[in-house]
Short mmCIF file of C-alpha atoms and ligand atoms in Angstrom, two decimals:
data_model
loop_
_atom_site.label_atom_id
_atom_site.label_comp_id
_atom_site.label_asym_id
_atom_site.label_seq_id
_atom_site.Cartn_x
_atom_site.Cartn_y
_atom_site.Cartn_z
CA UNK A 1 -15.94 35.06 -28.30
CA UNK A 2 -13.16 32.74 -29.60
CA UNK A 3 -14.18 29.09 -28.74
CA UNK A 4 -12.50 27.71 -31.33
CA UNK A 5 -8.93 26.66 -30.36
CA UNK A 6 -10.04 25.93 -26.92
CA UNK A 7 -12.47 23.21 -28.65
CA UNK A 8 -9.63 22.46 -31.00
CA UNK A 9 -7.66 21.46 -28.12
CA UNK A 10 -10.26 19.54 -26.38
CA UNK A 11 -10.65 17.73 -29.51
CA UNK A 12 -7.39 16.81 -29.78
CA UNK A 13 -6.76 15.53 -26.32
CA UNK A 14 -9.52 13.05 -27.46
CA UNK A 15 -12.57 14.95 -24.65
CA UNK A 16 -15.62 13.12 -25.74
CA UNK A 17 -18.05 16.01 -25.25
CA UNK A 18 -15.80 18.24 -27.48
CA UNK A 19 -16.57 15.80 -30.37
CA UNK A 20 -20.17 16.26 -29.65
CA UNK A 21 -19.88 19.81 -29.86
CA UNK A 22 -17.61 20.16 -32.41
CA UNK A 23 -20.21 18.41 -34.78
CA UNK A 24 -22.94 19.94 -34.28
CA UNK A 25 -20.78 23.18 -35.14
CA UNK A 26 -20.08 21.83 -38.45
CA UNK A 27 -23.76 21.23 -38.67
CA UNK A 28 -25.17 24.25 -38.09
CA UNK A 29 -22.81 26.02 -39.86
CA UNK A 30 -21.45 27.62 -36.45
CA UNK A 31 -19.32 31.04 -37.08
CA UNK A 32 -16.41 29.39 -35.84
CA UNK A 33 -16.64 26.06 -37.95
CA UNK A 34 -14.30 27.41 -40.21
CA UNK A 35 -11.45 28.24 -37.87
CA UNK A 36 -12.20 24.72 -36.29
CA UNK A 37 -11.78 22.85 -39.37
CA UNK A 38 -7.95 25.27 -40.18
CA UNK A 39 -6.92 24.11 -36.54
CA UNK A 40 -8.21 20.52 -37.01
CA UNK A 41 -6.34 20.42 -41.22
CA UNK A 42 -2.62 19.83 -40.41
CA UNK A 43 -4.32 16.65 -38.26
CA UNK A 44 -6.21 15.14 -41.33
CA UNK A 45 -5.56 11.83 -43.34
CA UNK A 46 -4.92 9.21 -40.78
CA UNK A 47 -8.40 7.65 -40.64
CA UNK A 48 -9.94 4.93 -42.68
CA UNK A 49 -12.90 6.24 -43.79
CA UNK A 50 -15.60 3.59 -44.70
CA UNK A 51 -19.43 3.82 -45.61
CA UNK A 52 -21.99 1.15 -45.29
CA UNK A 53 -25.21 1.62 -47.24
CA UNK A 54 -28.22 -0.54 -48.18
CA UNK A 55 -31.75 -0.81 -48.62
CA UNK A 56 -33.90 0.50 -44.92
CA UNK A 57 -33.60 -2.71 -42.36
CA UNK A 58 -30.44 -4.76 -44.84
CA UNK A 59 -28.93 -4.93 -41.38
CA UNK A 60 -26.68 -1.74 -41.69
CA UNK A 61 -26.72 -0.67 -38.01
CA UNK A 62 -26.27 -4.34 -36.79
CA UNK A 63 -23.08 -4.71 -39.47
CA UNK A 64 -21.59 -1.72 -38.03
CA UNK A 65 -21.94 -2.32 -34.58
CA UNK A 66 -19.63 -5.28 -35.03
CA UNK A 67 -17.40 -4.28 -37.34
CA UNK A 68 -16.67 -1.36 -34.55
CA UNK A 69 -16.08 -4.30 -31.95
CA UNK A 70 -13.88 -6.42 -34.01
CA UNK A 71 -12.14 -3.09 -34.81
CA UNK A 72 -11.91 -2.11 -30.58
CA UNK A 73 -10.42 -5.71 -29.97
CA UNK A 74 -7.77 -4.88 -32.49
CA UNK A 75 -7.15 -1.67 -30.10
CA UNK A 76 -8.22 0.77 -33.29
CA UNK A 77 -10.99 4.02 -32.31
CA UNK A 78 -14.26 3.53 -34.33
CA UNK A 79 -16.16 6.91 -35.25
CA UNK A 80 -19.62 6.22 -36.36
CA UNK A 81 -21.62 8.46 -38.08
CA UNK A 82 -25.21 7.40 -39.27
CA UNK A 83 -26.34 9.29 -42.42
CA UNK A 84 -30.23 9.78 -42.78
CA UNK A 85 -31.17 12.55 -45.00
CA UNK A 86 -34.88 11.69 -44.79
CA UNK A 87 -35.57 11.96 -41.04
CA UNK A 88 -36.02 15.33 -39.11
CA UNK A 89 -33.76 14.84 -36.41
CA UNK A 90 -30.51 15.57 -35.52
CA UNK A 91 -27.69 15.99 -33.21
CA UNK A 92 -28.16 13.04 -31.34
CA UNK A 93 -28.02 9.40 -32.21
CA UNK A 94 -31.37 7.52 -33.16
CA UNK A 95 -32.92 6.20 -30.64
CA UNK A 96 -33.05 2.51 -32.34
CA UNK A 97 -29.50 2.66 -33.61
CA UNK A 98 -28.72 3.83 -30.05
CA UNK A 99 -30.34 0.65 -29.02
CA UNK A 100 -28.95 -1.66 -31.60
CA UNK A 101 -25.28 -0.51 -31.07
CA UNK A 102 -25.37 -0.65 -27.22
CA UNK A 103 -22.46 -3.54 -27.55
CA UNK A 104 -20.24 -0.87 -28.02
CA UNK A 105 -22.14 2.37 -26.84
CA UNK A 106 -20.25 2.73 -23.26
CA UNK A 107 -16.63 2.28 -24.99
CA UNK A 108 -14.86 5.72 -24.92
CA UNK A 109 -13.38 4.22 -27.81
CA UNK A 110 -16.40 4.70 -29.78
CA UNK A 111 -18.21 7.65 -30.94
CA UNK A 112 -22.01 6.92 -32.36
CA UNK A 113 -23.33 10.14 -34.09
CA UNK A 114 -26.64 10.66 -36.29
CA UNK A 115 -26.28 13.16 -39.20
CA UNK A 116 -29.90 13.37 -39.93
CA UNK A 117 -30.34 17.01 -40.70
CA UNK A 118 -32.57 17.49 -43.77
CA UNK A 119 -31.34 21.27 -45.18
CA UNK A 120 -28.38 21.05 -43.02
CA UNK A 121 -26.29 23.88 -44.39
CA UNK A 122 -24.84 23.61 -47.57
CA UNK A 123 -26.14 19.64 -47.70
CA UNK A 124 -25.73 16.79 -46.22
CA UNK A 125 -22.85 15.73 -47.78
CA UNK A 126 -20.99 18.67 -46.54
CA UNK A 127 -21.90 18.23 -42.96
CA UNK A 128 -21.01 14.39 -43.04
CA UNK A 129 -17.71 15.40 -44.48
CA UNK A 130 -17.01 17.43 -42.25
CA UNK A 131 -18.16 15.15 -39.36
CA UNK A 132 -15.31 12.67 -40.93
CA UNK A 133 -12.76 15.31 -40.44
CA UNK A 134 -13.31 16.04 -36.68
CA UNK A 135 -13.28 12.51 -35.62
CA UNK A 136 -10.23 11.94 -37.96
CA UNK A 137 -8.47 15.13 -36.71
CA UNK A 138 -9.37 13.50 -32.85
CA UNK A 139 -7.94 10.68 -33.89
CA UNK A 140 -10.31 7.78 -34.37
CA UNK A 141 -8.51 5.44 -36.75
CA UNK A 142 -11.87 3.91 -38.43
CA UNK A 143 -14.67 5.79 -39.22
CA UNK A 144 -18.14 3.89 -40.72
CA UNK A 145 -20.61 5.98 -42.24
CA UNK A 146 -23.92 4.10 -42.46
CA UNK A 147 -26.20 5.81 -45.29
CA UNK A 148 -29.87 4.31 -46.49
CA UNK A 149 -30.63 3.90 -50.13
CA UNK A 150 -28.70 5.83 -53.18
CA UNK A 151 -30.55 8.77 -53.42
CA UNK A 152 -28.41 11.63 -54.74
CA UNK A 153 -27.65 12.43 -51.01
CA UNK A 154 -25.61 8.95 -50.37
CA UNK A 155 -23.64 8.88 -53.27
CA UNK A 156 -22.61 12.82 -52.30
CA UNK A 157 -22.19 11.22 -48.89
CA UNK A 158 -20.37 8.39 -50.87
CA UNK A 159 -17.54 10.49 -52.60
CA UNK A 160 -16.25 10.95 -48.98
CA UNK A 161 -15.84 7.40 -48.08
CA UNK A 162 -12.30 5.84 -49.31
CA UNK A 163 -13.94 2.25 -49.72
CA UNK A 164 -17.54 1.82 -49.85
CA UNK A 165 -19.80 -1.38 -48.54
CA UNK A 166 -23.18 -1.84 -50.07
CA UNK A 167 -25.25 -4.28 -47.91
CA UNK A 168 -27.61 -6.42 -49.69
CA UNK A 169 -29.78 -9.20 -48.78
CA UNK A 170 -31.64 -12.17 -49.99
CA UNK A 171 -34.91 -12.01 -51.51
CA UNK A 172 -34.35 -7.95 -53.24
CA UNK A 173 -33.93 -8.99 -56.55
CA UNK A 174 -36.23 -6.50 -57.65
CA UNK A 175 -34.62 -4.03 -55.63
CA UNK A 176 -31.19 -4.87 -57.02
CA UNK A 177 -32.31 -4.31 -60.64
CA UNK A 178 -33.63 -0.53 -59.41
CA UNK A 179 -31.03 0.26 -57.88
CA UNK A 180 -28.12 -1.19 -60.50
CA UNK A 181 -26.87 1.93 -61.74
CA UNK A 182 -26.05 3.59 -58.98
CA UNK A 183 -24.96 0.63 -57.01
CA UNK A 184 -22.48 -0.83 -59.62
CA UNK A 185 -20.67 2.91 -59.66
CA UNK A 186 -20.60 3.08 -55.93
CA UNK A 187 -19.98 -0.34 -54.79
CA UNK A 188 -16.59 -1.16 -54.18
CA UNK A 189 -17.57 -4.17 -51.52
CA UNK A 190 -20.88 -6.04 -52.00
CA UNK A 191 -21.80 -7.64 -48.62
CA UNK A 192 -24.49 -10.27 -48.58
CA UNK A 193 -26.31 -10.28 -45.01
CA UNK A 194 -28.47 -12.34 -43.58
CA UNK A 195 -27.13 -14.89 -45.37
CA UNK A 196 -28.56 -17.22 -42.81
CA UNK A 197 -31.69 -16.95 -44.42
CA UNK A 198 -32.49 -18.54 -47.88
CA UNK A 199 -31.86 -16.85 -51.35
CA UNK A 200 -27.89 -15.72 -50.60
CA UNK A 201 -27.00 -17.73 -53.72
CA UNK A 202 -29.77 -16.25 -55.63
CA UNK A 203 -28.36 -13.01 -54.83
CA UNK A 204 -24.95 -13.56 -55.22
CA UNK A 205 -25.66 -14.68 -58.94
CA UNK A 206 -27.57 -11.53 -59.50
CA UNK A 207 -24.74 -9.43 -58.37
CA UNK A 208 -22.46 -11.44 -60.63
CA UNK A 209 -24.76 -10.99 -63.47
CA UNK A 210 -24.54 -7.44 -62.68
CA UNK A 211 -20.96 -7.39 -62.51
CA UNK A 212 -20.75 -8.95 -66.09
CA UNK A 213 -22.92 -6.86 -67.61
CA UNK A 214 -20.71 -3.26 -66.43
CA UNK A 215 -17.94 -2.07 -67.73
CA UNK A 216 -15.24 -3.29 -66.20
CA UNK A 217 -13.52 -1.32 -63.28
CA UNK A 218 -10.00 -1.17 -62.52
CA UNK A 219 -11.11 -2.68 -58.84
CA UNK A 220 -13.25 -6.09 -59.17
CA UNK A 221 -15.25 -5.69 -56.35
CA UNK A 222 -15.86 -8.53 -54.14
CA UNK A 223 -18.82 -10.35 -53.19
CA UNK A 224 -18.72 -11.59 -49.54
CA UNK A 225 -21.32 -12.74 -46.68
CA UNK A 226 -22.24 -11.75 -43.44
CA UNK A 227 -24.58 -12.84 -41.14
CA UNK A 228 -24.48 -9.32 -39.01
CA UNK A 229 -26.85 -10.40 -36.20
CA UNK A 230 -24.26 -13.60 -35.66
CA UNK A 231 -20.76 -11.57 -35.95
CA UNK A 232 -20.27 -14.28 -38.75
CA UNK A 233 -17.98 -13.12 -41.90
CA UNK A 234 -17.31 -9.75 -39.61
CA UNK A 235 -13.11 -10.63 -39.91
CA UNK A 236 -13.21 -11.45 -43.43
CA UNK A 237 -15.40 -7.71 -44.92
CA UNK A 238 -12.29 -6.18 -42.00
CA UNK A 239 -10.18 -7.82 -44.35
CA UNK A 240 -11.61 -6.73 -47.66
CA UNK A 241 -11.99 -3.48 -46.35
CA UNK A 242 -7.96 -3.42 -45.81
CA UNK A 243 -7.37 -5.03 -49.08
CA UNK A 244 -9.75 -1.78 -50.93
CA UNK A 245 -7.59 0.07 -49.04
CA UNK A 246 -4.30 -1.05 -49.97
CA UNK A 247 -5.39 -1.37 -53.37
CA UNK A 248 -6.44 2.59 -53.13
CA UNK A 249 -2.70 3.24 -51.84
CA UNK A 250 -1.02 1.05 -54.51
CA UNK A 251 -2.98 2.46 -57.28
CA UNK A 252 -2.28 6.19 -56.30
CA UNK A 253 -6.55 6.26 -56.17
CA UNK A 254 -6.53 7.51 -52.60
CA UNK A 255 -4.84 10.50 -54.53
CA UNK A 256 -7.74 10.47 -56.98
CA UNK A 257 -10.58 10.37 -54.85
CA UNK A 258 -9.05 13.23 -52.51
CA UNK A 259 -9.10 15.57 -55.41
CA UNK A 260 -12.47 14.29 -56.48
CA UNK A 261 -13.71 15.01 -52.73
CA UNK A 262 -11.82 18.67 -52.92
CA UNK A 263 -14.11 19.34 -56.11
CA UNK A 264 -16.84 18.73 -54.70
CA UNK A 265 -16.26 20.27 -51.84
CA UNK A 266 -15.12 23.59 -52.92
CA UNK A 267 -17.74 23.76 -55.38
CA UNK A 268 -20.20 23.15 -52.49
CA UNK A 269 -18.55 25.92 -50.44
CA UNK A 270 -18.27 28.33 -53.44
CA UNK A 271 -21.77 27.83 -54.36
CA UNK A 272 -22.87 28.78 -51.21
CA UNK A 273 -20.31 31.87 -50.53
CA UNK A 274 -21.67 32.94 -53.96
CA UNK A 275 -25.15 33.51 -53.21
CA UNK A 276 -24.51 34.72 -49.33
CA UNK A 277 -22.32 37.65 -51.67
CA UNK A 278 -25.01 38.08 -53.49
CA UNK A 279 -27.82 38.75 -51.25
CA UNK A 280 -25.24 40.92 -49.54
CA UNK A 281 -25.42 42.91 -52.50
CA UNK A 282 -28.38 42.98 -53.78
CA UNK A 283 -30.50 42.50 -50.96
CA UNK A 284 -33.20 39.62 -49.42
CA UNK A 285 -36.09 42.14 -51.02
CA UNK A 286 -34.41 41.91 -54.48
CA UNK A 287 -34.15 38.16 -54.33
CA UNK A 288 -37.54 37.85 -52.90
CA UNK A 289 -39.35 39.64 -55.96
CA UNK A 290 -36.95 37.74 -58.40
CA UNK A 291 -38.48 34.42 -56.41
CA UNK A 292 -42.13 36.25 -56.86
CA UNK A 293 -41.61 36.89 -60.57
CA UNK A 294 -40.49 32.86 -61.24
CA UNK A 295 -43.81 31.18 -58.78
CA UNK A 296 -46.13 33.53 -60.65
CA UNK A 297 -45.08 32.55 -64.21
CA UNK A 298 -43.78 36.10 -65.03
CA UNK A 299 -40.17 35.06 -65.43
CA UNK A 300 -38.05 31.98 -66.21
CA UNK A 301 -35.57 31.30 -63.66
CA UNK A 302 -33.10 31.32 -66.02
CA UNK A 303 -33.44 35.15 -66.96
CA UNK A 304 -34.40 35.86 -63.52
CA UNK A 305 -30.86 35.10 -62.36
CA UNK A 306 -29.33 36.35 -65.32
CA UNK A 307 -30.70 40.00 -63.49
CA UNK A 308 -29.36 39.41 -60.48
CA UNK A 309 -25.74 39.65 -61.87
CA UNK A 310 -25.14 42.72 -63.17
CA UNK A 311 -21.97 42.90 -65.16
N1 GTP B 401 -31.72 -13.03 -39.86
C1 GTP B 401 -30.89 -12.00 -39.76
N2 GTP B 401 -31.34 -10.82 -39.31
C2 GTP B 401 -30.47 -9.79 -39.24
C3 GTP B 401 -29.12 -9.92 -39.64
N3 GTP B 401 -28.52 -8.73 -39.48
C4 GTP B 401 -29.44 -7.89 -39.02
N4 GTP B 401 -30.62 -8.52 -38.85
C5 GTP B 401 -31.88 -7.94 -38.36
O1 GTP B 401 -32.42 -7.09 -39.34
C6 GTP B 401 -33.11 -5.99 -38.71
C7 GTP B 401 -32.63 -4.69 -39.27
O2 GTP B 401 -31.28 -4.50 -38.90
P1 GTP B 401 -30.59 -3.08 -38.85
O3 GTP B 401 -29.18 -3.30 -38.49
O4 GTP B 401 -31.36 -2.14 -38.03
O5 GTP B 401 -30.72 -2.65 -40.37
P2 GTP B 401 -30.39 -1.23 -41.01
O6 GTP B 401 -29.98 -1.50 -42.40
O7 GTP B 401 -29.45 -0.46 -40.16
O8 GTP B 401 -31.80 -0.53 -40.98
P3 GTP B 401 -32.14 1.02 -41.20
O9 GTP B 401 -31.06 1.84 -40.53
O10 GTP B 401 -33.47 1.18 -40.58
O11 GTP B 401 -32.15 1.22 -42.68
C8 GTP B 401 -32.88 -6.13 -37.22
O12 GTP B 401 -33.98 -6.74 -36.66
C9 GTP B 401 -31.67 -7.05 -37.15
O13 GTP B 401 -31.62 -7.80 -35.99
C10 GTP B 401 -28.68 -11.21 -40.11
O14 GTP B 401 -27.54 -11.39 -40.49
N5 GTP B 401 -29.61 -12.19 -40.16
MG1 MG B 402 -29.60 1.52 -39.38
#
């Protein structure tokens, strides 16, 4: 059966069920994925593609859920796409984001999504990716990616943001100094929520003190405040958003980070078109007693490859 350019077609007439099903394709690794994502290529590169990512409970969910409504009064299409590699299920949205993004929920104009599929094929990173691409190649002019934490997962699921939000909040100092590293590298928006509540100066100084202490970036990034729950500073991260982005264009980094994402990607797909060749050739039972050899101590992994690829 060839499903794929009538789905293609649905997809780009902008059917809502067609994104569903288009996603889950990519997902599962559907045989037809691949001639999805060739029909859906020549539509690529209009979307602004933007990730949100923070600590469990920062306030995430509730950030994106208005940045999609100030987006939808400015007449733009959100795509969301909520990122969690740790929980089980998939192909559906969560039942509490569901909840917490019900402002915009019945809007055609939005698309909520949960990518939680632990061992989706070929990662997570690859399915979210691919996620971006159908809702860009449909059309929707924002997409927000909301990950959790920066486990090696996110900042995979980072290289295929263009500009990239971490959400902080008052009271993590701790937190902040744990997760410095990685957040300095991936950050190219900090966004300070709940700054109703005490400890947004406290912080903001940290994040500063951070800032000082890294080597310095081409791109400063910015340190604003939100108070999510309120829609408060919502207009002004829209803004900073657009100004990343216009940076990105200026600089010719948009160019950058495509070929950065095209690495990664091909690497990904090669990696995994590598070892379905090779069990073609050499057989699950051959792989299997290599796999035996290495849990029983008999055989380094290393070596144990090494015989898989005769030369
Ligand atoms: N006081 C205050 N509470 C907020 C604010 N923004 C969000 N919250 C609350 O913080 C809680 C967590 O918000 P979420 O949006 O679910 O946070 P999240 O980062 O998406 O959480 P996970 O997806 O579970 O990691 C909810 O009860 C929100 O109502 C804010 O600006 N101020
Ligand atoms: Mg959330």
């Amino acid at each position: 059966m060839n499903r794929a350019p009538e789905l293609l077609s649905a997809l780009l007439n902008g059917e809502g069920r067609a994104l569903a099903r288009a996603i889950s394709w990519m997902e599962n690794g559907h045989p037809e994925a691949a001639d999805l994502l060739r029909g859906l290529w020549p539509h690529l590169g209009r979307a602004t593609v933007v990730g949100l990512t923070g600590a469990p409970g920062a306030g995430k969910s509730t950030l994106t859920d208005r940045l999609a409504q100030a987006l939808r009064k400015q007449g733009l299409k959100v795509g969301i796409l909520a990122v969690d590699p740790s929980s089980p299920f998939s192909g559906g949205a969560i039942l509490g984001d569901r909840i917490r993004m019900q402002r915009v929920a019945p809007d055609p104009g939005v698309f909520i999504r949960s990518m939680a599929t632990r061992g989706a094929l070929g990662g997570l990173a690859r399915a979210t990716q691919d996620a971006i691409d159908v809702l860009d190649g449909a059309g929707f002019d924002w997409i927000l990616v909301e990950t959790v934490g920066v486990g090696q997962d996110e900042v995979d699921v980072v290289s295929c943001v263009h500009s990239c939000v971490v959400v902080l909040v008052p009271g993590m100092g701790d937190e902040i100094q744990a997760l410095k590293a990685g957040l300095m590298e991936v950050a190219d928006l900090f966004v300070i929520n709940k700054a109703d509540r005490d400890g947004a100066d406290q912080v903001e100084a940290e994040v500063e003190a951070l800032k000082s202490m890294s080597p310095p970036r081409p791109w400063d990034p910015p340190v604003l405040r939100t108070v999510a729950a309120q829609g408060q500073g919502v207009t002004e991260l829209v803004e900073g958003i657009r100004t990343h982005g216009a940076w990105l264009r200026d600089q010719g980094a948009l160019q950058r980070k495509a070929r950065e994402r095209a690495r990664l990607r091909v690497e990904a797909l090669l990696a995994q078109e590598a070892v379905r060749r090779v069990k073609a050739q050499v057989g699950e039972a051959r792989i299997d007693e290599v796999l035996e050899r290495v849990a029983m101590g008999q055989q380094d992994p290393y070596t144990a490859v090494a015989t898989l690829f005769p030369d």
